[in-house]
Coordinates of C-alpha atoms and ligand atoms in Angstrom, one line a residue:
X1 CA 47.4 -137.8 -28.1
X2 CA 48.9 -134.4 -27.2
X3 CA 51.7 -133.2 -29.5
X4 CA 54.3 -133.3 -26.7
X5 CA 53.5 -136.9 -25.9
X6 CA 53.6 -137.8 -29.5
X7 CA 57.1 -136.3 -30.0
X8 CA 58.3 -138.0 -26.8
X9 CA 57.0 -141.4 -28.1
X10 CA 58.7 -140.9 -31.5
X11 CA 62.0 -139.9 -29.8
X12 CA 61.8 -143.0 -27.6
X13 CA 61.1 -145.3 -30.6
X14 CA 64.0 -143.8 -32.5
X15 CA 66.3 -144.3 -29.5
X16 CA 65.2 -147.9 -29.2
X17 CA 65.7 -148.5 -32.9
X18 CA 69.2 -147.0 -32.9
X19 CA 70.0 -149.0 -29.7
X20 CA 71.4 -145.9 -28.0
X21 CA 71.4 -146.1 -24.2
X22 CA 70.2 -143.0 -22.2
X23 CA 73.7 -142.5 -20.8
X24 CA 75.2 -142.5 -24.3
X25 CA 72.5 -140.1 -25.4
X26 CA 73.3 -137.7 -22.6
X27 CA 77.0 -137.9 -23.4
X28 CA 76.3 -137.2 -27.0
X29 CA 73.9 -134.3 -26.4
X30 CA 76.2 -132.5 -23.9
X31 CA 77.7 -129.5 -25.8
X32 CA 81.4 -129.9 -26.1
X33 CA 82.9 -127.5 -23.6
X34 CA 84.8 -125.6 -26.2
X35 CA 83.3 -125.9 -29.7
X36 CA 82.6 -122.4 -31.1
X37 CA 85.6 -121.1 -32.9
X38 CA 87.8 -124.1 -32.3
X39 CA 89.3 -125.8 -35.4
X40 CA 91.4 -128.9 -35.8
X41 CA 94.0 -127.1 -37.8
X42 CA 95.5 -123.6 -37.8
X43 CA 94.9 -122.9 -41.6
X44 CA 91.2 -123.4 -41.2
X45 CA 91.1 -121.3 -38.1
X46 CA 92.9 -118.4 -39.9
X47 CA 90.6 -118.7 -42.9
X48 CA 87.5 -118.5 -40.6
X49 CA 88.9 -115.5 -38.8
X50 CA 89.6 -113.8 -42.1
X51 CA 86.1 -114.4 -43.3
X52 CA 84.7 -113.1 -40.0
X53 CA 86.9 -110.0 -40.1
X54 CA 85.2 -108.8 -43.3
X55 CA 81.9 -108.8 -41.3
X56 CA 83.3 -107.3 -38.2
X57 CA 84.8 -104.4 -40.2
X58 CA 81.3 -103.5 -41.4
X59 CA 79.7 -103.7 -37.9
X60 CA 78.6 -100.4 -36.4
X61 CA 80.4 -99.3 -33.2
X62 CA 77.2 -99.9 -31.3
X63 CA 77.0 -103.5 -32.4
X64 CA 80.7 -104.1 -31.5
X65 CA 79.9 -102.6 -28.1
X66 CA 76.8 -104.9 -27.7
X67 CA 79.0 -108.0 -28.4
X68 CA 81.6 -106.7 -26.0
X69 CA 79.0 -106.1 -23.3
X70 CA 77.9 -109.7 -23.7
X71 CA 81.5 -111.0 -23.5
X72 CA 81.9 -109.0 -20.2
X73 CA 78.6 -110.6 -18.9
X74 CA 79.7 -114.1 -19.8
X75 CA 83.1 -113.6 -18.3
X76 CA 81.6 -112.6 -15.0
X77 CA 79.0 -115.5 -15.1
X78 CA 81.7 -118.0 -16.0
X79 CA 84.5 -116.6 -13.8
X80 CA 84.2 -119.6 -11.4
X81 CA 84.3 -122.3 -14.2
X82 CA 87.2 -120.6 -16.0
X83 CA 89.2 -120.2 -12.9
X84 CA 88.6 -123.8 -11.6
X85 CA 89.4 -125.1 -15.1
X86 CA 92.7 -123.3 -15.3
X87 CA 93.8 -124.4 -11.9
X88 CA 92.8 -128.1 -12.6
X89 CA 94.4 -128.0 -16.1
X90 CA 97.7 -126.2 -15.4
X91 CA 98.1 -127.2 -11.7
X92 CA 99.0 -123.5 -11.1
X93 CA 97.5 -120.6 -9.2
X94 CA 94.7 -119.8 -6.8
X95 CA 91.1 -120.2 -8.1
X96 CA 89.7 -117.4 -5.9
X97 CA 92.4 -115.0 -7.2
X98 CA 91.7 -116.1 -10.8
X99 CA 88.0 -115.3 -10.2
X100 CA 89.0 -111.8 -9.2
X101 CA 91.2 -111.4 -12.3
X102 CA 88.2 -112.4 -14.5
X103 CA 85.9 -109.9 -12.8
X104 CA 88.6 -107.3 -13.1
X105 CA 89.1 -107.8 -16.9
X106 CA 85.3 -107.9 -17.5
X107 CA 84.8 -104.5 -15.8
X108 CA 88.0 -102.6 -16.6
X109 CA 89.2 -103.7 -20.0
X110 CA 88.5 -100.7 -22.4
X111 CA 86.2 -101.2 -25.3
X112 CA 85.3 -98.9 -28.2
X113 CA 85.6 -95.8 -26.1
X114 CA 89.4 -96.2 -26.2
X115 CA 89.5 -95.4 -29.9
X116 CA 89.7 -91.7 -30.6
X117 CA 89.9 -89.6 -33.7
X118 CA 92.4 -86.7 -33.9
X119 CA 91.4 -83.7 -36.0
X120 CA 93.3 -80.8 -37.5
X121 CA 91.3 -77.9 -39.0
X122 CA 92.5 -74.7 -40.6
X123 CA 92.8 -72.6 -43.7
X124 CA 93.7 -75.6 -45.8
X125 CA 90.7 -77.7 -44.7
X126 CA 90.1 -80.6 -42.4
X127 CA 92.3 -83.6 -41.6
X128 CA 91.2 -86.5 -39.5
X129 CA 93.5 -89.2 -38.1
X130 CA 91.3 -92.2 -37.6
X131 CA 92.2 -95.5 -36.0
X132 CA 91.3 -98.5 -38.2
X133 CA 91.7 -102.3 -37.6
X134 CA 94.8 -104.2 -38.7
X135 CA 92.5 -107.1 -39.8
X136 CA 93.3 -110.5 -38.5
X137 CA 95.6 -110.6 -35.4
X138 CA 97.6 -113.7 -34.4
X139 CA 97.9 -113.9 -30.7
X140 CA 100.1 -116.2 -28.5
X141 CA 98.9 -116.6 -24.9
X142 CA 100.5 -117.8 -21.7
X143 CA 99.6 -120.6 -19.3
X144 CA 99.9 -118.2 -16.3
X145 CA 96.7 -116.1 -17.2
X146 CA 95.2 -118.3 -19.9
X147 CA 91.5 -117.3 -20.3
X148 CA 92.1 -113.9 -18.8
X149 CA 94.5 -113.0 -21.7
X150 CA 92.2 -114.5 -24.3
X151 CA 89.2 -112.5 -23.0
X152 CA 91.1 -109.3 -22.4
X153 CA 92.8 -109.4 -25.8
X154 CA 89.6 -110.1 -27.6
X155 CA 87.7 -107.2 -26.0
X156 CA 90.4 -104.7 -27.2
X157 CA 91.0 -106.3 -30.6
X158 CA 87.3 -106.6 -31.4
X159 CA 86.6 -103.0 -30.2
X160 CA 89.2 -101.9 -32.8
X161 CA 87.5 -104.0 -35.6
X162 CA 89.9 -106.9 -35.7
X163 CA 89.3 -110.7 -35.4
X164 CA 91.9 -112.8 -33.6
X165 CA 93.4 -116.2 -34.1
X166 CA 94.8 -117.6 -30.8
X167 CA 97.6 -120.1 -30.4
X168 CA 97.1 -120.8 -26.7
X169 CA 99.7 -122.4 -24.5
X170 CA 99.4 -126.2 -24.9
X171 CA 99.3 -126.6 -21.1
X172 CA 96.2 -124.4 -20.9
X173 CA 94.4 -125.3 -24.0
X174 CA 91.1 -126.3 -22.4
X175 CA 90.6 -123.1 -20.4
X176 CA 91.8 -120.9 -23.2
X177 CA 89.6 -122.5 -25.8
X178 CA 86.6 -122.4 -23.4
X179 CA 87.1 -118.7 -23.3
X180 CA 87.1 -118.6 -27.2
X181 CA 83.9 -120.6 -27.1
X182 CA 82.2 -118.1 -24.7
X183 CA 83.3 -115.2 -26.9
X184 CA 81.6 -116.7 -30.0
X185 CA 78.5 -117.6 -28.0
X186 CA 78.4 -113.9 -26.8
X187 CA 78.7 -112.7 -30.4
X188 CA 76.0 -115.0 -31.7
X189 CA 73.6 -114.0 -28.9
X190 CA 74.3 -110.3 -29.6
X191 CA 73.6 -110.7 -33.4
X192 CA 77.3 -110.7 -34.3
X193 CA 79.3 -112.9 -36.7
X194 CA 80.7 -116.4 -35.8
X195 CA 84.5 -116.8 -35.3
X196 CA 85.3 -113.3 -34.1
X197 CA 88.0 -115.2 -32.1
X198 CA 89.3 -118.6 -33.1
X199 CA 91.7 -121.2 -31.9
X200 CA 93.0 -124.6 -32.7
X201 CA 92.3 -127.8 -30.7
X202 CA 96.0 -128.9 -30.7
X203 CA 98.2 -125.8 -30.4
X204 CA 101.9 -126.4 -30.6
X205 CA 105.0 -124.3 -31.4
X206 CA 104.5 -125.4 -35.1
X207 CA 100.9 -124.0 -35.2
X208 CA 102.4 -120.8 -33.6
X209 CA 104.9 -120.6 -36.4
X210 CA 102.1 -120.9 -39.0
X211 CA 100.6 -117.8 -37.4
X212 CA 104.0 -116.0 -37.6
X213 CA 104.3 -116.7 -41.4
X214 CA 100.7 -116.6 -42.7
X215 CA 99.9 -113.9 -45.2
X216 CA 96.4 -113.3 -43.8
X217 CA 97.8 -112.3 -40.4
X218 CA 98.5 -108.6 -40.3
X219 CA 99.7 -108.2 -36.6
X220 CA 101.2 -110.5 -34.0
X221 CA 100.4 -110.0 -30.3
X222 CA 102.6 -112.2 -28.2
X223 CA 102.2 -112.6 -24.4
X224 CA 104.8 -115.0 -22.9
X225 CA 108.4 -115.6 -22.1
X226 CA 111.5 -114.3 -23.9
X227 CA 111.8 -117.1 -26.4
X228 CA 108.4 -116.7 -28.0
X229 CA 108.6 -112.9 -28.1
X230 CA 112.0 -113.0 -29.8
X231 CA 110.6 -115.6 -32.3
X232 CA 107.7 -113.2 -33.1
X233 CA 110.0 -110.2 -33.5
X234 CA 112.1 -112.2 -36.0
X235 CA 109.0 -113.1 -38.1
X236 CA 109.1 -110.1 -40.3
X237 CA 105.6 -109.1 -39.3
X238 CA 104.6 -106.2 -37.1
X239 CA 104.7 -107.6 -33.5
X240 CA 103.6 -106.4 -30.1
X241 CA 105.8 -108.2 -27.6
X242 CA 104.6 -108.7 -24.0
X243 CA 107.6 -110.5 -22.5
X244 CA 109.0 -111.7 -19.2
X245 CA 109.6 -109.6 -16.1
X246 CA 111.3 -110.0 -12.8
X247 CA 110.0 -107.1 -10.8
X248 CA 112.0 -106.2 -7.7
X249 CA 110.4 -104.1 -4.9
X250 CA 112.6 -101.6 -3.1
X251 CA 111.8 -100.5 0.4
X252 CA 113.7 -97.5 1.7
X253 CA 114.2 -95.8 5.2
X254 CA 111.3 -93.4 4.7
X255 CA 108.6 -96.0 3.8
X256 CA 105.7 -97.0 6.0
X257 CA 107.3 -100.3 6.8
X258 CA 104.2 -102.0 8.3
X259 CA 102.1 -101.1 5.3
X260 CA 104.9 -102.0 2.9
X261 CA 104.9 -105.6 4.3
X262 CA 101.2 -105.9 3.9
X263 CA 101.3 -104.7 0.3
X264 CA 104.3 -106.8 -0.7
X265 CA 102.7 -110.0 0.7
X266 CA 99.4 -109.2 -1.0
X267 CA 101.1 -108.6 -4.4
X268 CA 103.6 -111.4 -4.3
X269 CA 101.0 -114.1 -3.2
X270 CA 98.3 -113.0 -5.7
X271 CA 97.5 -116.1 -7.8
X272 CA 100.6 -117.7 -6.2
X273 CA 102.9 -115.1 -7.8
X274 CA 102.0 -116.1 -11.4
X275 CA 101.4 -112.5 -12.8
X276 CA 104.4 -111.1 -14.6
X277 CA 104.0 -107.9 -12.6
X278 CA 104.1 -109.6 -9.2
X279 CA 106.9 -108.8 -6.7
X280 CA 109.7 -111.3 -7.3
X281 CA 112.4 -110.1 -4.9
X282 CA 112.8 -107.5 -2.1
X283 CA 115.6 -104.9 -1.6
X284 CA 115.5 -103.3 1.8
X285 CA 117.8 -100.6 3.0
X286 CA 119.9 -101.9 6.0
X287 CA 118.3 -99.5 8.5
X288 CA 114.8 -100.9 8.0
X289 CA 115.5 -104.5 6.9
X290 CA 114.9 -106.2 10.3
X291 CA 111.7 -104.2 10.9
X292 CA 110.5 -105.2 7.4
X293 CA 111.3 -108.9 8.0
X294 CA 109.4 -108.7 11.3
X295 CA 106.3 -107.3 9.6
X296 CA 106.6 -109.8 6.7
X297 CA 106.6 -112.6 9.2
X298 CA 103.6 -111.1 11.0
X299 CA 101.8 -111.1 7.6
X300 CA 102.2 -114.8 6.9
X301 CA 105.8 -115.1 5.7
X302 CA 108.0 -118.1 6.6
X303 CA 111.6 -117.1 7.0
X304 CA 113.6 -120.0 5.5
X305 CA 116.9 -120.9 7.1
X306 CA 120.0 -121.3 4.9
X307 CA 119.8 -125.1 4.6
X308 CA 116.1 -124.8 3.7
X309 CA 117.0 -122.3 1.0
X310 CA 119.5 -124.8 -0.4
X311 CA 116.7 -127.5 -0.5
X312 CA 114.4 -125.0 -2.2
X313 CA 117.1 -124.3 -4.8
X314 CA 117.4 -128.0 -5.6
X315 CA 113.6 -128.4 -5.7
X316 CA 112.2 -125.5 -7.6
X317 CA 115.0 -125.4 -10.2
X318 CA 116.2 -128.2 -12.4
X319 CA 120.0 -128.3 -12.7
X320 CA 121.7 -129.6 -15.8
X321 CA 125.4 -128.8 -15.7
X322 CA 125.8 -125.0 -15.6
X323 CA 122.2 -124.6 -16.8
X324 CA 119.2 -124.2 -14.6
X325 CA 115.6 -124.0 -15.5
X326 CA 112.4 -123.8 -13.6
X327 CA 110.8 -127.0 -12.3
X328 CA 107.4 -126.5 -13.9
X329 CA 105.8 -128.6 -11.1
X330 CA 106.6 -125.8 -8.7
X331 CA 105.5 -122.8 -10.7
X332 CA 102.3 -121.2 -9.4
X333 CA 102.2 -123.5 -6.3
X334 CA 101.2 -122.1 -2.9
X335 CA 103.8 -121.5 -0.2
X336 CA 102.5 -124.4 1.9
X337 CA 102.8 -126.7 -1.1
X338 CA 106.3 -125.6 -1.7
X339 CA 107.3 -126.0 1.9
X340 CA 105.8 -129.5 1.9
X341 CA 108.0 -130.4 -1.1
X342 CA 111.1 -129.7 1.1
X343 CA 109.5 -131.6 4.0
X344 CA 108.6 -128.6 6.1
X345 CA 105.2 -128.9 7.6
X346 CA 103.8 -125.8 9.2
X347 CA 101.0 -125.4 11.7
X348 CA 97.9 -124.9 9.6
X349 CA 96.8 -122.2 11.9
X350 CA 99.9 -120.2 10.9
X351 CA 98.5 -119.7 7.4
X352 CA 101.8 -119.4 5.6
X353 CA 101.4 -117.3 2.4
X354 CA 104.9 -116.6 1.3
X355 CA 108.5 -117.9 1.8
X356 CA 111.2 -115.3 2.4
X357 CA 114.9 -115.7 2.9
X358 CA 118.0 -113.4 2.9
X359 CA 120.4 -113.6 0.1
X360 CA 122.8 -111.5 -2.0
X361 CA 122.0 -109.8 -5.4
X362 CA 123.4 -112.8 -7.3
X363 CA 121.4 -115.5 -5.5
X364 CA 119.9 -117.8 -8.1
X365 CA 116.5 -117.7 -6.5
X366 CA 116.5 -113.9 -6.6
X367 CA 117.8 -113.7 -10.2
X368 CA 115.4 -116.2 -11.7
X369 CA 111.8 -115.3 -12.5
X370 CA 110.3 -118.0 -10.3
X371 CA 106.6 -117.3 -10.5
X372 CA 106.2 -118.8 -7.0
X373 CA 105.6 -117.1 -3.6
X374 CA 109.3 -117.1 -2.7
X375 CA 110.9 -113.7 -2.1
X376 CA 114.6 -113.3 -1.5
X377 CA 115.5 -110.2 0.5
X378 CA 118.7 -108.3 -0.4
X379 CA 120.1 -105.7 2.1
X380 CA 121.3 -102.4 0.5
X381 CA 123.5 -100.0 2.5
X382 CA 121.4 -97.0 1.3
X383 CA 118.8 -96.0 -1.3
X384 CA 121.4 -95.4 -4.1
X385 CA 122.7 -98.9 -3.7
X386 CA 119.1 -100.2 -3.5
X387 CA 118.3 -98.6 -6.8
X388 CA 121.4 -100.1 -8.4
X389 CA 120.4 -103.6 -7.2
X390 CA 116.8 -103.1 -8.3
X391 CA 117.9 -102.2 -11.8
X392 CA 120.2 -105.1 -11.9
X393 CA 117.5 -107.6 -10.8
X394 CA 115.0 -106.3 -13.3
X395 CA 117.6 -107.5 -15.9
X396 CA 116.7 -105.0 -18.6
X397 CA 113.3 -106.4 -19.3
X398 CA 111.9 -102.9 -18.9
X399 CA 108.8 -104.5 -17.5
X400 CA 108.1 -103.6 -13.9
X401 CA 109.6 -102.2 -10.7
X402 CA 107.9 -101.3 -7.4
X403 CA 108.9 -99.2 -4.5
X404 CA 107.8 -98.2 -1.0
X405 CA 109.0 -94.8 0.0
X406 CA 107.8 -91.4 1.1
X407 CA 110.7 -89.6 -0.6
X408 CA 109.7 -88.3 -4.0
X409 CA 113.3 -87.9 -5.1
X410 CA 114.1 -91.5 -4.3
X411 CA 110.9 -92.6 -6.2
X412 CA 111.8 -90.4 -9.1
X413 CA 115.3 -91.8 -9.4
X414 CA 114.2 -95.4 -9.4
X415 CA 111.6 -94.6 -12.0
X416 CA 114.2 -92.9 -14.3
X417 CA 116.9 -95.5 -13.9
X418 CA 114.7 -98.6 -14.2
X419 CA 112.8 -97.2 -17.2
X420 CA 110.1 -99.8 -17.0
X421 CA 106.5 -100.1 -18.4
X422 CA 105.2 -100.3 -14.9
X423 CA 106.3 -98.6 -11.7
X424 CA 104.0 -99.1 -8.7
X425 CA 104.6 -96.9 -5.6
X426 CA 103.3 -97.6 -2.1
X427 CA 100.8 -100.3 -3.2
X428 CA 100.7 -104.0 -4.1
X429 CA 102.0 -104.7 -7.6
X430 CA 98.5 -105.6 -8.9
X431 CA 97.5 -102.0 -8.6
X432 CA 99.2 -101.7 -12.0
X433 CA 96.4 -103.9 -13.5
X434 CA 93.8 -101.5 -12.2
X435 CA 93.1 -103.8 -9.2
X436 CA 92.9 -101.3 -6.3
X437 CA 94.7 -98.8 -8.5
X438 CA 93.5 -96.2 -11.0
X439 CA 93.6 -97.0 -14.7
X440 CA 92.3 -99.7 -17.0
X441 CA 93.1 -103.4 -17.0
X442 CA 95.3 -105.3 -19.4
X443 CA 96.9 -108.8 -19.3
X444 CA 99.2 -108.0 -22.1
X445 CA 101.9 -105.6 -21.0
X446 CA 104.1 -104.9 -24.0
X447 CA 107.3 -104.4 -22.2
X448 CA 109.6 -105.5 -25.0
X449 CA 108.1 -103.4 -27.8
X450 CA 107.2 -100.4 -25.7
X451 CA 103.4 -100.1 -26.0
X452 CA 103.0 -100.7 -22.3
X453 CA 99.6 -101.9 -21.1
X454 CA 97.8 -102.7 -24.3
X455 CA 94.2 -101.7 -25.0
X456 CA 91.9 -101.3 -28.0
X457 CA 93.9 -98.4 -29.5
X458 CA 97.1 -100.5 -29.4
X459 CA 95.4 -102.9 -31.9
X460 CA 94.6 -100.1 -34.5
X461 CA 96.6 -98.6 -37.3
X462 CA 96.5 -94.9 -38.2
X463 CA 94.8 -93.5 -41.2
X464 CA 95.0 -89.9 -42.3
X465 CA 91.9 -88.6 -44.1
X466 CA 92.3 -85.1 -45.7
X467 CA 89.7 -82.7 -47.1
X468 CA 91.3 -79.9 -49.0
X469 CA 90.1 -76.3 -48.4
X470 CA 86.6 -77.3 -47.1
X471 CA 84.8 -78.3 -43.9
X472 CA 86.8 -75.9 -41.7
X473 CA 83.9 -73.7 -40.5
X474 CA 85.7 -71.7 -37.8
Ligands
LIG501 P1 106.0 -119.4 -22.5 O1 107.0 -118.5 -23.2 O2 106.5 -120.7 -22.0 O3 104.8 -119.7 -23.5 C1 104.0 -118.8 -24.2 C2 103.5 -119.4 -25.5 O4 104.6 -119.3 -26.4 C3 103.1 -120.8 -25.4 O5 102.0 -121.0 -26.3 C4 104.3 -121.6 -26.0 O6 103.9 -122.8 -26.6 C5 104.7 -120.6 -27.1 N1 106.1 -120.7 -27.5 C6 107.2 -120.7 -26.8 N2 108.3 -120.7 -27.5 C7 107.9 -120.5 -28.8 C8 108.6 -120.4 -30.1 N3 109.9 -120.3 -30.2 N4 107.8 -120.2 -31.2 C9 106.4 -120.3 -31.1 N5 105.8 -120.4 -30.0 C10 106.5 -120.5 -28.8 O7 105.3 -118.5 -21.3 P2 104.4 -119.0 -20.1 O8 105.1 -120.0 -19.3 O9 103.0 -119.4 -20.6 O10 104.2 -117.7 -19.4 C11 105.1 -117.2 -18.5 C12 106.0 -116.1 -19.1 O11 105.3 -115.1 -19.8 C13 106.8 -115.4 -18.0 O12 108.0 -115.1 -18.4 C14 105.9 -114.1 -17.8 O13 106.7 -113.1 -17.3 C15 105.5 -113.9 -19.2 N6 104.2 -113.1 -19.2 C16 104.3 -111.8 -19.7 C17 103.2 -111.1 -19.7 C18 103.2 -109.6 -20.1 O14 102.1 -109.0 -20.3 N7 104.3 -109.0 -20.4 C19 101.9 -111.6 -19.3 C20 101.9 -112.9 -18.8 C21 103.1 -113.7 -18.9

């Protein structure tokens, strides 16, 4: 008997003996979708990441790059699975746009090349300022860009020599943990250590709090809403806080109005308005407001009537006395889904991408960060008033503002007064992520703590290395 036949007979006998049906066997032998680097409790996850960091710290830069190259490759290969998984799990966003986000991060997130050494040489010798790892980073990730944030964070953190413990958003645990699984698979295949990124199977606020307090965590990197960023900043640890935004877009008299409409719709509808950088409200100077609305409608916007706006308010927000909060069932939904929720059925051939309405600067749907393709339009008498309203709507997050204008003085003034981490001019908001704009990609924009778009160098600490009197050979 051939060896293969023999093995097959033995296997079949064992199966019979164990009384395991073929279906059961297939179920058992399927790899769990997220197994590498996922631990049932947070303490074990941290211990494993701490162990792995000792190995990562000794890896050559070339090996770190080899692992990163494989993470990039796996991100591209799995972009479809990760995107479909996130939409199915969270009920939010657009799978095709999520695919594009994964491809973007795979190709434009900086790796080891981002880490530079500074040198001073002179009569007294040579001093180097090198960038070293923090060690083990604790990272909180959002449900809006779940696997994108996990993958993008890991590339930068690993490039800098760190390992990372994730506490993913509970609503996006499967997709986030599948990304962690792929990262460890990529490391294993590239000859790297296990557990370069880890996570827990049941993340909660409590497991997040363990990260905030654990002595083995040297840095916190928090991507999410205001509550979690504030909690991290109170932890007593060094924290990088990438918090909420509510980016307004200002269109003035000098803008290319037709192009502004195209760009605004593209930016505000990308992944159903989930990105923190996406246009969340429009301010238009009175002179061009009607023209802008005309082109917005031409580009797939539905202009809601006042009674429809009322219905939207009651649907997308939950009201409890004086308090309002987002109806999570509406976040990240498409414009047609939102219209259906208020009983408006549109002709499918119209292809509605975004809902627009006119309101004042205090309108609740303009003030709140909705993360839905709903854009309120506020009229401003002139550009000075437009800038004032834009700054007010940004609400001091110091995150993002956008503007369409050909007047450099107007652009400069908004930039100075808003003082945000991101200011996109004459392009869709996603140009800020390096999507159709120059520059690298990041899904963690440290608006609260001022690092701006984070990359590998953000996850390093500075070390000064001094040689007295020698090695200056000028
Ligand atoms: P979220 O704040 O609801 O959740 C983020 C994570 O924090 C989750 O894991 C959650 O369980 C945890 N969390 C919340 N409160 C906590 C606390 N007090 N202690 C410990 N953990 C806590 O955010 P989300 O809904 O997933 O994402 C949307 C928000 O994040 C928006 O406000 C958006 O603007 C912002 N965001 C910012 C960036 C950026 O780069 N600046 C990127 C993406 C999202």
